[in-house]
CSV table of C-alpha atoms and ligand atoms in Angstrom, one decimal:
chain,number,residue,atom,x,y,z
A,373,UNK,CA,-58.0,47.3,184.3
A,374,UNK,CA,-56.8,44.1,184.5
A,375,UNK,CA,-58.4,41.0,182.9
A,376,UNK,CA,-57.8,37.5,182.2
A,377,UNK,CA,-56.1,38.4,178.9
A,378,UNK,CA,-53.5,39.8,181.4
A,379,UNK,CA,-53.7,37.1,184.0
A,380,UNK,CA,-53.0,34.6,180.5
A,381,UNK,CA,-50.0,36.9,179.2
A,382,UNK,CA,-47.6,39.0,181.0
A,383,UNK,CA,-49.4,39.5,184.7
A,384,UNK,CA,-49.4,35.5,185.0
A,385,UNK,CA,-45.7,35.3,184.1
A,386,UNK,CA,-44.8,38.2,186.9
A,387,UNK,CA,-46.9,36.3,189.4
A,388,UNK,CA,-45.3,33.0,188.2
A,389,UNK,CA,-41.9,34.3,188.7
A,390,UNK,CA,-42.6,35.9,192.1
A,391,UNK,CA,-44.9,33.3,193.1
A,392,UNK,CA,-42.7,32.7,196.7
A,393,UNK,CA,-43.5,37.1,197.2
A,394,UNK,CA,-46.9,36.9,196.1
A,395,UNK,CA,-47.7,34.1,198.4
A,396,UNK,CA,-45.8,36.5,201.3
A,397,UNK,CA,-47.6,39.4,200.4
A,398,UNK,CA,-51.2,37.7,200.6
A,399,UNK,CA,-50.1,35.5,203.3
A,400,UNK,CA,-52.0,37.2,205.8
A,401,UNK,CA,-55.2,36.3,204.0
A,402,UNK,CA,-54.6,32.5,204.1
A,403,UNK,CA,-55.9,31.9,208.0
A,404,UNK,CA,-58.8,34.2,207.7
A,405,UNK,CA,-60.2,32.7,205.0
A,406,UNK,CA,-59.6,29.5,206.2
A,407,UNK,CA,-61.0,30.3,209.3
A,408,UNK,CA,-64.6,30.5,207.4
A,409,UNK,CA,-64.2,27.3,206.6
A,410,UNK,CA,-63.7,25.5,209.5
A,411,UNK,CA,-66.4,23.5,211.1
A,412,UNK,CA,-68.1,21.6,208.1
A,413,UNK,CA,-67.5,19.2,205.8
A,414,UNK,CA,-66.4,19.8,202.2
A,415,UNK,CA,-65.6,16.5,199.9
A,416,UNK,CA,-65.2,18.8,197.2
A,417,UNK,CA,-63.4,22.4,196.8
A,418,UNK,CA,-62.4,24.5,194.1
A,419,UNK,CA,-60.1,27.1,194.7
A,420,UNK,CA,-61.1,29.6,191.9
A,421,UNK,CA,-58.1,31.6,190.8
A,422,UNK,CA,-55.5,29.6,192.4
A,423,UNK,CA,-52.3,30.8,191.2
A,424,UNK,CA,-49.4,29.6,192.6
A,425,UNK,CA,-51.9,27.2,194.4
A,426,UNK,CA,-50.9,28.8,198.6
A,427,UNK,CA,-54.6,28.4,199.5
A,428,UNK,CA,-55.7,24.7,198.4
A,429,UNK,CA,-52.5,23.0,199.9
A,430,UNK,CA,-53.2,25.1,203.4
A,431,UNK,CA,-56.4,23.5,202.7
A,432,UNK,CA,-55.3,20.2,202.1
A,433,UNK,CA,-52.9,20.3,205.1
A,434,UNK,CA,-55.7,20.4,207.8
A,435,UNK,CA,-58.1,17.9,205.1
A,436,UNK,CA,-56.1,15.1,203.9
A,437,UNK,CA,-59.7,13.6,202.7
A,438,UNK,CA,-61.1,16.6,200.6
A,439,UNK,CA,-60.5,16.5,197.2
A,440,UNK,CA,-59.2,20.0,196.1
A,441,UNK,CA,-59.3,21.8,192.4
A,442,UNK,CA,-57.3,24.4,192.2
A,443,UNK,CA,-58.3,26.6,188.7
A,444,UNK,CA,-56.5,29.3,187.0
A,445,UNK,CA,-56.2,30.6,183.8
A,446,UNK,CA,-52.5,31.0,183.7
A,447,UNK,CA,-50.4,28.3,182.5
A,448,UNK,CA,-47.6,29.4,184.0
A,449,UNK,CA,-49.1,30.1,188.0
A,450,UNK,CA,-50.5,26.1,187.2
A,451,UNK,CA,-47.4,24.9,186.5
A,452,UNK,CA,-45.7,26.5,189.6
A,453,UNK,CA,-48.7,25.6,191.6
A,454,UNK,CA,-48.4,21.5,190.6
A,455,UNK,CA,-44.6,21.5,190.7
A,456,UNK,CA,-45.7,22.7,194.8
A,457,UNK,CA,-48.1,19.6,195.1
A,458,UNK,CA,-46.1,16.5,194.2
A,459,UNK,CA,-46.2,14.6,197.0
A,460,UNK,CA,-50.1,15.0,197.2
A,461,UNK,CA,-52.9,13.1,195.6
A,462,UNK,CA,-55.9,14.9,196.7
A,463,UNK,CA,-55.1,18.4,195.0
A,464,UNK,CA,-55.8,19.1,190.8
A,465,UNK,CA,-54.6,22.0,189.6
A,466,UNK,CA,-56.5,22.6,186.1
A,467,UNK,CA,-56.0,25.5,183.6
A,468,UNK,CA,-59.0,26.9,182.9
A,469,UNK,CA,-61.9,29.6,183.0
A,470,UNK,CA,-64.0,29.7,185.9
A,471,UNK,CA,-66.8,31.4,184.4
A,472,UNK,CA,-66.9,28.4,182.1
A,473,UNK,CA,-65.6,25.3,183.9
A,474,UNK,CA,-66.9,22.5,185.3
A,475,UNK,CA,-66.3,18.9,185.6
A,476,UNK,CA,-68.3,15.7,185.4
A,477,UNK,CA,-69.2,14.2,189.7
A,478,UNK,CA,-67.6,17.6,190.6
A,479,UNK,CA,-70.4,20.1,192.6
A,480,UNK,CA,-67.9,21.9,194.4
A,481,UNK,CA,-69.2,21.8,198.2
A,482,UNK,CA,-66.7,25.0,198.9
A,483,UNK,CA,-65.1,27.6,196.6
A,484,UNK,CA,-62.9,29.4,198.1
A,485,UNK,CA,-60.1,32.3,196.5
A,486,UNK,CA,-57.7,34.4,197.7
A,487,UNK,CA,-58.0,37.7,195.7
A,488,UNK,CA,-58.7,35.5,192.4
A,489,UNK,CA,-62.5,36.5,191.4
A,490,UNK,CA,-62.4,39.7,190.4
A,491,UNK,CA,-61.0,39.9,187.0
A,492,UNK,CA,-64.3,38.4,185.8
A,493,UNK,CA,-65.6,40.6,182.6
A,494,UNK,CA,-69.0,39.6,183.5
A,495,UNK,CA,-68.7,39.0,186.8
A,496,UNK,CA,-73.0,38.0,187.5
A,497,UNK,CA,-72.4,35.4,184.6
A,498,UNK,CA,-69.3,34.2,185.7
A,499,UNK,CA,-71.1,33.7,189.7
A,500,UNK,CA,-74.2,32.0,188.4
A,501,UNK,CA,-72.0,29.8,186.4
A,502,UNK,CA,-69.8,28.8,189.8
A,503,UNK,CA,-73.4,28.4,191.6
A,504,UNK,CA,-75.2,26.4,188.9
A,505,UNK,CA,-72.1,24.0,189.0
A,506,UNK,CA,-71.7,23.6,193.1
A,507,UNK,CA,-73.3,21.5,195.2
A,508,UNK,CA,-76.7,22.5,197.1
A,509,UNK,CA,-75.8,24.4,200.3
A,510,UNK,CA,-72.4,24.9,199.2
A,511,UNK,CA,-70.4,27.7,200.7
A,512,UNK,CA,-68.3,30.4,198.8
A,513,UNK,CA,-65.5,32.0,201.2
A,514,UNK,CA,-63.4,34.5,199.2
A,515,UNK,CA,-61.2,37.8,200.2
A,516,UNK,CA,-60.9,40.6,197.5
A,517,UNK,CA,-59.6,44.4,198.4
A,518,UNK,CA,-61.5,47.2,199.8
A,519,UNK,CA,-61.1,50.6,198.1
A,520,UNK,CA,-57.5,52.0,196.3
A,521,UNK,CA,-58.0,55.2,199.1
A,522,UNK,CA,-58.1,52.1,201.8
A,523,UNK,CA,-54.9,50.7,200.7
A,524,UNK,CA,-53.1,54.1,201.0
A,525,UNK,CA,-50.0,51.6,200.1
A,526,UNK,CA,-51.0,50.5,196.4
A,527,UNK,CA,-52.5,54.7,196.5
A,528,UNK,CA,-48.9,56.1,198.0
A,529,UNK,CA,-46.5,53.5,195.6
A,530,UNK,CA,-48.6,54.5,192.2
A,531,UNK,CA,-48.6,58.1,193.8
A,532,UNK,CA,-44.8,58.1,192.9
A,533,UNK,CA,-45.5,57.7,189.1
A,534,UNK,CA,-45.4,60.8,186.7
A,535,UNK,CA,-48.6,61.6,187.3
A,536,UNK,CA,-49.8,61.3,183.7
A,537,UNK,CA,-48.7,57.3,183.4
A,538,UNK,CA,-51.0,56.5,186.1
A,539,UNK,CA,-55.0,56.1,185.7
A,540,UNK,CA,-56.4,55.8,189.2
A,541,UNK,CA,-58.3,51.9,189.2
A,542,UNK,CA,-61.9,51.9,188.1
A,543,UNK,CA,-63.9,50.5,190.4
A,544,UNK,CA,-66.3,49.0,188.6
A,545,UNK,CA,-63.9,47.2,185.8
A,546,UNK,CA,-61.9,44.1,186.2
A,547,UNK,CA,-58.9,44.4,188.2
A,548,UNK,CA,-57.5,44.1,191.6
A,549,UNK,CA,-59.7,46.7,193.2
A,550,UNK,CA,-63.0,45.8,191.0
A,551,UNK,CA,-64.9,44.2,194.4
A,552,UNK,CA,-64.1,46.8,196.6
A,553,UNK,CA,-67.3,48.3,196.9
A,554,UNK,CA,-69.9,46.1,199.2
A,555,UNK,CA,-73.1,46.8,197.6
A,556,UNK,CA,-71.6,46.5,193.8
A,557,UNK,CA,-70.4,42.8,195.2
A,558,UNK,CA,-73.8,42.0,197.0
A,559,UNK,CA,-75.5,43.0,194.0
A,560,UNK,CA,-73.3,40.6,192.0
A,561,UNK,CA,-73.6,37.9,194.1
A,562,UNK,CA,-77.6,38.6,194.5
A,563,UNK,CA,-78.4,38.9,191.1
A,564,UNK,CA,-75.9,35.5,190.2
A,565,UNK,CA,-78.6,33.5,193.1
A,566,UNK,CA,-76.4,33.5,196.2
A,567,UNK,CA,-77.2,33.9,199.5
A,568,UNK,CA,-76.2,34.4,203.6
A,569,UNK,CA,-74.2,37.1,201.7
A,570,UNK,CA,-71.6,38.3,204.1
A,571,UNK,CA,-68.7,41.0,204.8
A,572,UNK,CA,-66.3,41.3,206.7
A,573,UNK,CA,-63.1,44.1,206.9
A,574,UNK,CA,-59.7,42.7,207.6
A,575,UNK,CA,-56.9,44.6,207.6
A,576,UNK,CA,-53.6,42.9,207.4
A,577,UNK,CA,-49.6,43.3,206.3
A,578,UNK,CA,-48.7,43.0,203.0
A,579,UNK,CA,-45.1,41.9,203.2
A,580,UNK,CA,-43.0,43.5,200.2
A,581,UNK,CA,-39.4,42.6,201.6
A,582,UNK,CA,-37.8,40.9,203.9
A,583,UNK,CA,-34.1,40.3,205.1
A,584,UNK,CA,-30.8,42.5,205.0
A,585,UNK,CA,-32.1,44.0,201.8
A,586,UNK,CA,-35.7,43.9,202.6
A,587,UNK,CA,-35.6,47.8,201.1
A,588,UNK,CA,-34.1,46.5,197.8
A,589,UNK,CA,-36.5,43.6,197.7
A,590,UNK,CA,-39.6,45.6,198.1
A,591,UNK,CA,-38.2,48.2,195.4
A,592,UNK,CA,-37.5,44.8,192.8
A,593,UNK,CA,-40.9,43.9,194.0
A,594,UNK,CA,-43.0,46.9,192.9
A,595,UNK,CA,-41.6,46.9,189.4
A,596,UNK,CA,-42.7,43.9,188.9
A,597,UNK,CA,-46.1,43.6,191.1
A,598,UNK,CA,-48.8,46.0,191.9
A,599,UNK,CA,-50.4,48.9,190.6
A,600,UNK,CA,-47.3,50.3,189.6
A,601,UNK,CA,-45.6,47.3,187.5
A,602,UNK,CA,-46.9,48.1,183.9
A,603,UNK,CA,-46.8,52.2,184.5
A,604,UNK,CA,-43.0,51.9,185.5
A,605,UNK,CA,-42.1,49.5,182.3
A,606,UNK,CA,-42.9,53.0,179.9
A,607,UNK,CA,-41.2,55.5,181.8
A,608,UNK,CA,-37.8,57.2,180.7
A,609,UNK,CA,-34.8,56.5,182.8
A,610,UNK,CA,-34.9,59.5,184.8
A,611,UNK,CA,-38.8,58.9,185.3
A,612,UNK,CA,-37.8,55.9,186.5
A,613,UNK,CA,-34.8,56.7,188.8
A,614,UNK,CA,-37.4,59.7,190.3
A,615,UNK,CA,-39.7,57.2,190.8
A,616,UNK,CA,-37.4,54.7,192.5
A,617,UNK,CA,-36.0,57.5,194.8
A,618,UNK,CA,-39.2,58.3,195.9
A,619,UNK,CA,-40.6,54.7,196.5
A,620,UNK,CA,-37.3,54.0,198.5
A,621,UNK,CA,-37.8,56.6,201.0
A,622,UNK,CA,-41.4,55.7,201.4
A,623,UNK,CA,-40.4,52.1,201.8
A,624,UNK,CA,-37.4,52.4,203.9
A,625,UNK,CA,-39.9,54.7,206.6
A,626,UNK,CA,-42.0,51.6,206.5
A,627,UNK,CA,-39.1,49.0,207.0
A,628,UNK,CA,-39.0,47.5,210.9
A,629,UNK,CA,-37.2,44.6,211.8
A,630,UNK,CA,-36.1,43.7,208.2
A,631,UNK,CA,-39.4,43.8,206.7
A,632,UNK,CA,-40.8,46.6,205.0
A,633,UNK,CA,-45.0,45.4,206.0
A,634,UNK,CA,-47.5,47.8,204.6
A,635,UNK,CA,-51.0,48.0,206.1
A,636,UNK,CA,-53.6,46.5,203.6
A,637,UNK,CA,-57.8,46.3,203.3
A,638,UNK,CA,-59.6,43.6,202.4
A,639,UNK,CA,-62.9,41.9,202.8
A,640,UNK,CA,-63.7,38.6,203.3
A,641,UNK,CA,-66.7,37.5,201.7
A,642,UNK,CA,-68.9,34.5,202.8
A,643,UNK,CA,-71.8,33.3,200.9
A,644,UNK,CA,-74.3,30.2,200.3
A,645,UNK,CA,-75.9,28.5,197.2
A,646,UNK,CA,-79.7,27.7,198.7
A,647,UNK,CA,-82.5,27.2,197.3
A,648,UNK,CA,-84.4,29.8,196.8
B,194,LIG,C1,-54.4,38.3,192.5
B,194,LIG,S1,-54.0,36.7,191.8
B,194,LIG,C2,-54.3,35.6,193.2
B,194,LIG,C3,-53.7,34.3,193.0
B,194,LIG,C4,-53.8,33.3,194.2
B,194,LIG,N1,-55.2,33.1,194.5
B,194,LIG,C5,-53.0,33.8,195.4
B,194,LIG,O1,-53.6,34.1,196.4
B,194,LIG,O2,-51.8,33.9,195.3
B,194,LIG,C6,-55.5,36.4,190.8
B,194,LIG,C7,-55.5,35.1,190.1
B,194,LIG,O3,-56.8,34.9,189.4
B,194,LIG,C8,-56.5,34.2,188.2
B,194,LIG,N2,-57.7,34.5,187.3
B,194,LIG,C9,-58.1,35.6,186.7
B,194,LIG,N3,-59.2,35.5,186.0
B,194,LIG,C10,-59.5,34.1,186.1
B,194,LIG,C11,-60.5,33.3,185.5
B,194,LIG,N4,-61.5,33.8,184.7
B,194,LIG,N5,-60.5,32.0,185.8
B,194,LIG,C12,-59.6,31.4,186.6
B,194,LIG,N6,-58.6,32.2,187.2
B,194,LIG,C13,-58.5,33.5,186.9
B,194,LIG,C14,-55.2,34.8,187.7
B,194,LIG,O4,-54.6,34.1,186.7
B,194,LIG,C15,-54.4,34.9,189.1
B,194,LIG,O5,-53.7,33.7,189.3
């Protein structure tokens, strides 16, 4: 489980630090989601959970005349994410909750996220909340991962734990796999009043190193990012150089080029706020 305690404490900082990887790793993400977005106008977008901030200045780049909020409840992914957006005037990035934000002449005509909505405890609330505040007609375009047994990579790298430091994700509690099920996140969405509720599977390459030491990096990486970051922190050194041995020969079988890419699963999920 992971929630927005987490994302407020020591998840944000990791992200924070390895916001240039993060960005990598999810980069594949970026064009399909703005792909659903093409083709309409949107004055108005929030970016809900917008950490290091990738998605609103792709945004931006192909809008100059949108005006962009980028939310998050880390400090620390906001302050990376504005220190990435000097030189332009029509992106905010805000620190807050967005299962309680909202601002005055702000209905959002587009809210978009990259892998930022599911760490929601009450996920229904925290939808009717982002409806009741967006404009009418207003589209939601977000990605979030399919199952842990999809993304045999996050299944393999936590495989290589002890097995008793490990609890497989729950799929129903906050976390990174928490909307991986379709009809738990139609439901959601249903019951919170959107609708045109849409899938679709994407599978892309989550990028874990790169370079000369593109091995190394993706080693660094998993200690400090994904599903084995806080396991690995409680395990005895030779847990941990096991562990490490293991990981490196399944990441160095997966290394081409100079880039060790692992095949991910995600859906991208479209939606609208009409009237009922
Ligand atoms: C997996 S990261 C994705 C970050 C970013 N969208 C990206 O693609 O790099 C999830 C993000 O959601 C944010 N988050 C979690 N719960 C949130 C909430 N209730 N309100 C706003 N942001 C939240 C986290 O702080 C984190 O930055």
């Amino acid at each position: 489980m992971t929630t927005k305690l987490d994302w407020e404490g020591r998840v944000g900082r990791s992200w924070a630090s390895q916001w240039e990887k993060t960005d990598r790793s999810f980069g594949g993400l970026t064009d399909a989601l703005l792909s659903k977005t093409r083709g309409t106008t949107a004055p108005r977008v929030l970016d809900i959970g917008c950490g290091a901030g990738e998605l609103s200045l792709a945004f931006a780049r192909g809008n100059s005349a949108a005006e962009i909020v980028g939310l998050d409840v880390s400090e620390e992914l906001i302050e990376v994410a504005r220190s990435r957006a000097l030189r332009l005037s029509n992106i905010d990035f805000v620190h807050g909750d967005a299962s309680q934000w909202s601002r005055e002449f702000f209905a959002p005509d587009l809210l978009m996220s990259r892998h930022g909505v599911m760490f929601f405890e009450d996920p229904v609330a925290a939808f009717s909340h982002l409806r009741s505040i967006s404009s009418r007609d207003a589209r939601l375009v977000f990605s979030c991962f399919r199952s842990f047994q999809e993304n045999s990579w996050a299944e393999r790298v936590a495989g290589f734990l002890p097995p008793d430091s490990f609890v497989e994700p729950d799929r129903f509690s906050p976390g990174p796999f928490a909307f991986s099920d379709q009809s738990h996140v139609h439901g959601i969405l249903s019951d919170a009043g959107w609708s045109e509720i849409n899938f679709e599977a994407i599978d892309y390459a989550f990028v874990a190193g790169v370079g000369e030491d593109a091995v190394q990096e993706a080693l660094d990486y998993f200690q400090v990012i994904g599903p084995a970051a806080r396991p690995a922190l409680g395990l005895s050194p030779d847990e941990k150089a096991k562990f490490l041995g293991k990981l490196a020969r399944y990441l160095q079988a997966h290394e081409d080029g100079g880039i060790v890419a692992l095949k991910a699963a995600a859906w991208i999920v479209t939606a609208r706020n009409r009237p009922r």
